[in-house]
Amino acid sequence: MTRQTVLVVAAHPDDEVLGCGGTMAAHVARGDEVHVLILAQGLASRGPAEEAAFQALRAAAREAGEALGVTSLTLLDFPDNRLDGVELLDLVKVVEEQVARHRPEVVYTHFAQDLNVDHRVTHNAVVTACRPQPEHCVRTILCFEVPSSTEWSGHAFVANWFVDIGPHLEKKKAALAAYAGEMRPFPHPRSIEGACHLAAWRGASAGVAAAEAFVLFRQRVI
Ligand SMILES: [Zn+2]
């Protein structure tokens, strides 16, 4: 089995785990390199009062990354819920830098039509940075779903790619537990219980006990 290098590009700390935490753990288990890039701060405002919360969120991201065994985690500082005010080129550049550094074959990112504007902008930055020029390393781009943004958008997320995360669900739950401050009580979809229900449903849709679902944006074969 050939080892792969994968890159996960998320807008906010916690999106990466909600969207593809089990898949990241599955990659790690098969010996793949998993690099994570998070673009925005994760807090809507940032003054002296929020500094402690900001540092706690970054610590949670590192703890979640350790729980999943990721190879590297890069936390950037773009403004939360205002990525649409950032020049797209600036976001494209940071994604391109990560792609050039790690040479991933697979990239995971947000769904193009999420409710959250930062998610949509992140998707645009990724597919721009990974446009299929000759010799480009990225063969596969997969879009994940983030509870309370993808299903609330009014746009259909028609999953056509499923990753069996049954053996890795506990790691995903541990990574979500690191983000306890970002989770909400069930029945909010952004809850550990909600994430488990989604994993069970996506699993049932694919004939396994637990799965993460994706929309394939593009795949180049051979
Ligand atoms: Zn988000």
XYZ file of C-alpha atoms and ligand atoms in Angstrom:
223
model
C 0.000 0.000 0.000
C 1.541 3.244 -1.130
C 1.790 5.862 1.529
C 0.064 9.119 0.786
C 0.434 12.698 1.867
C -2.802 14.508 2.586
C -3.580 18.132 3.381
C -6.656 19.290 5.271
C -7.593 22.951 4.821
C -10.258 24.234 7.208
C -11.581 27.690 7.987
C -11.855 27.392 11.768
C -10.406 25.286 14.565
C -12.867 22.360 15.028
C -14.006 22.218 11.360
C -11.154 19.851 10.551
C -12.266 17.343 13.199
C -15.996 17.675 12.553
C -15.455 17.306 8.829
C -12.798 14.645 8.556
C -11.334 13.781 11.975
C -12.032 10.069 11.546
C -10.600 10.115 8.046
C -7.452 11.827 9.327
C -7.071 9.088 11.950
C -7.585 6.460 9.233
C -4.835 8.039 7.131
C -2.493 8.128 10.123
C -3.251 4.457 10.859
C -2.147 3.435 7.366
C 1.085 5.409 7.659
C 0.102 8.480 5.655
C 1.293 11.988 6.386
C -1.529 14.296 7.453
C -0.963 18.042 7.383
C -3.588 20.458 8.665
C -3.952 24.136 7.765
C -6.503 26.299 9.591
C -6.977 29.745 8.126
C -9.054 31.832 10.555
C -8.798 32.660 14.237
C -11.982 30.886 15.289
C -13.182 33.838 17.388
C -15.335 36.626 16.004
C -13.552 39.445 17.814
C -10.135 39.593 19.295
C -9.237 42.165 21.917
C -7.434 41.828 25.234
C -10.558 40.267 26.754
C -10.584 37.489 24.177
C -6.862 36.738 24.241
C -7.192 33.935 26.816
C -10.023 32.332 24.849
C -7.970 32.619 21.678
C -5.002 30.890 23.263
C -7.298 28.189 24.701
C -8.727 27.538 21.246
C -5.256 27.182 19.733
C -4.331 24.798 22.551
C -7.504 22.799 21.825
C -6.523 22.580 18.143
C -3.097 21.226 19.070
C -4.627 18.740 21.512
C -7.101 17.551 18.875
C -4.276 17.176 16.369
C -2.302 15.079 18.834
C -5.356 12.897 19.518
C -5.582 12.152 15.795
C -1.827 11.833 15.283
C -1.485 14.507 12.601
C 1.956 15.192 11.154
C 1.736 18.978 11.251
C -0.728 21.668 12.260
C -0.537 25.242 10.972
C -2.804 27.788 12.657
C -3.153 31.115 10.869
C -4.709 34.323 12.032
C -7.135 35.500 9.352
C -10.241 37.292 10.705
C -13.129 35.084 11.751
C -16.422 35.326 9.854
C -14.812 37.910 7.612
C -12.716 35.853 5.217
C -14.804 37.366 2.420
C -13.097 40.669 3.284
C -9.648 39.169 2.716
C -8.142 39.271 -0.757
C -8.684 35.784 -2.171
C -5.149 35.872 -3.527
C -3.744 36.161 0.012
C -5.584 32.981 1.019
C -4.633 31.200 -2.194
C -0.980 32.006 -1.514
C -0.950 30.380 1.916
C -2.630 27.260 0.542
C -0.149 27.186 -2.333
C 2.723 27.428 0.147
C 1.416 24.416 2.049
C 0.913 22.460 -1.153
C 4.441 23.300 -2.322
C 5.906 22.318 1.048
C 4.072 19.021 1.569
C 3.210 17.941 -2.006
C -0.124 16.292 -1.023
C -1.912 13.897 -3.340
C -5.225 14.346 -1.526
C -6.719 17.587 -0.206
C -9.763 17.794 2.063
C -11.643 21.065 2.455
C -15.050 22.653 2.858
C -18.133 22.230 0.689
C -18.596 25.116 -1.759
C -22.117 25.968 -0.605
C -21.866 25.915 3.183
C -23.853 28.499 5.136
C -20.701 29.886 6.737
C -19.003 32.430 4.515
C -15.517 31.496 5.737
C -16.148 27.907 4.643
C -17.142 29.037 1.154
C -14.134 31.323 0.822
C -11.824 28.554 2.052
C -13.239 26.202 -0.585
C -12.599 28.810 -3.283
C -9.046 29.389 -2.085
C -8.298 25.655 -2.102
C -9.691 24.863 -5.520
C -7.870 27.908 -6.895
C -4.580 26.891 -5.292
C -5.056 23.311 -6.531
C -6.109 24.038 -10.097
C -4.867 21.164 -12.212
C -1.903 22.603 -14.003
C 0.424 20.085 -15.655
C 2.466 18.087 -13.132
C 0.382 19.328 -10.200
C 0.732 17.000 -7.214
C -2.902 17.124 -6.039
C -4.872 14.289 -7.594
C -7.967 14.310 -5.416
C -9.990 17.096 -3.796
C -12.724 16.053 -1.390
C -15.237 18.328 0.304
C -16.371 17.487 3.826
C -19.534 18.456 5.677
C -19.553 20.502 8.871
C -22.629 20.069 11.069
C -24.594 23.326 11.555
C -23.201 24.829 8.377
C -23.488 22.351 5.512
C -26.979 21.033 6.281
C -28.256 24.505 7.217
C -27.242 26.054 3.914
C -30.290 25.090 1.870
C -28.025 23.400 -0.659
C -27.875 19.657 -1.094
C -24.685 17.910 -0.006
C -24.869 14.838 -2.206
C -22.251 12.530 -0.739
C -20.483 10.312 -3.236
C -17.391 9.312 -1.232
C -17.435 7.521 2.103
C -14.613 6.679 4.479
C -15.158 3.902 7.006
C -14.239 5.470 10.350
C -15.560 2.679 12.577
C -12.097 1.819 13.929
C -11.333 5.522 14.433
C -14.558 6.925 15.870
C -13.182 6.988 19.413
C -10.241 9.102 18.229
C -12.612 11.492 16.526
C -14.644 11.750 19.735
C -11.457 12.403 21.729
C -10.471 15.145 19.288
C -13.945 16.670 19.540
C -13.668 16.499 23.335
C -10.532 18.650 23.052
C -12.841 21.219 21.467
C -15.382 20.993 24.299
C -15.641 24.788 24.368
C -16.833 24.799 20.758
C -19.335 21.970 21.160
C -22.992 22.542 22.017
C -25.449 20.356 23.906
C -27.410 17.846 21.807
C -29.687 18.244 19.798
C -27.455 20.993 18.402
C -25.755 19.317 15.418
C -22.358 20.595 16.548
C -22.328 18.254 19.537
C -20.396 15.050 20.089
C -23.694 13.133 20.147
C -24.773 14.831 16.911
C -21.450 13.959 15.281
C -21.898 10.324 16.323
C -25.410 10.207 14.880
C -24.121 11.651 11.622
C -21.283 9.100 11.541
C -23.818 6.301 12.087
C -26.104 7.594 9.320
C -23.264 8.120 6.867
C -22.041 4.653 7.788
C -25.490 3.163 7.220
C -25.534 4.838 3.807
C -22.338 3.003 2.890
C -22.770 -0.364 4.604
C -20.506 0.204 7.598
C -21.115 1.130 11.227
C -19.613 4.622 11.016
C -18.399 6.789 8.165
C -17.527 10.288 7.095
C -19.066 11.456 3.852
C -17.580 13.695 1.196
C -18.386 15.221 -2.153
C -15.668 14.508 -4.669
C -14.683 17.805 -6.313
C -12.127 16.352 -8.698
C -10.012 13.245 -9.110
C -7.250 12.600 -11.583
C -6.606 8.907 -12.207
C -3.152 7.627 -13.256
Zn -16.162 26.677 10.600
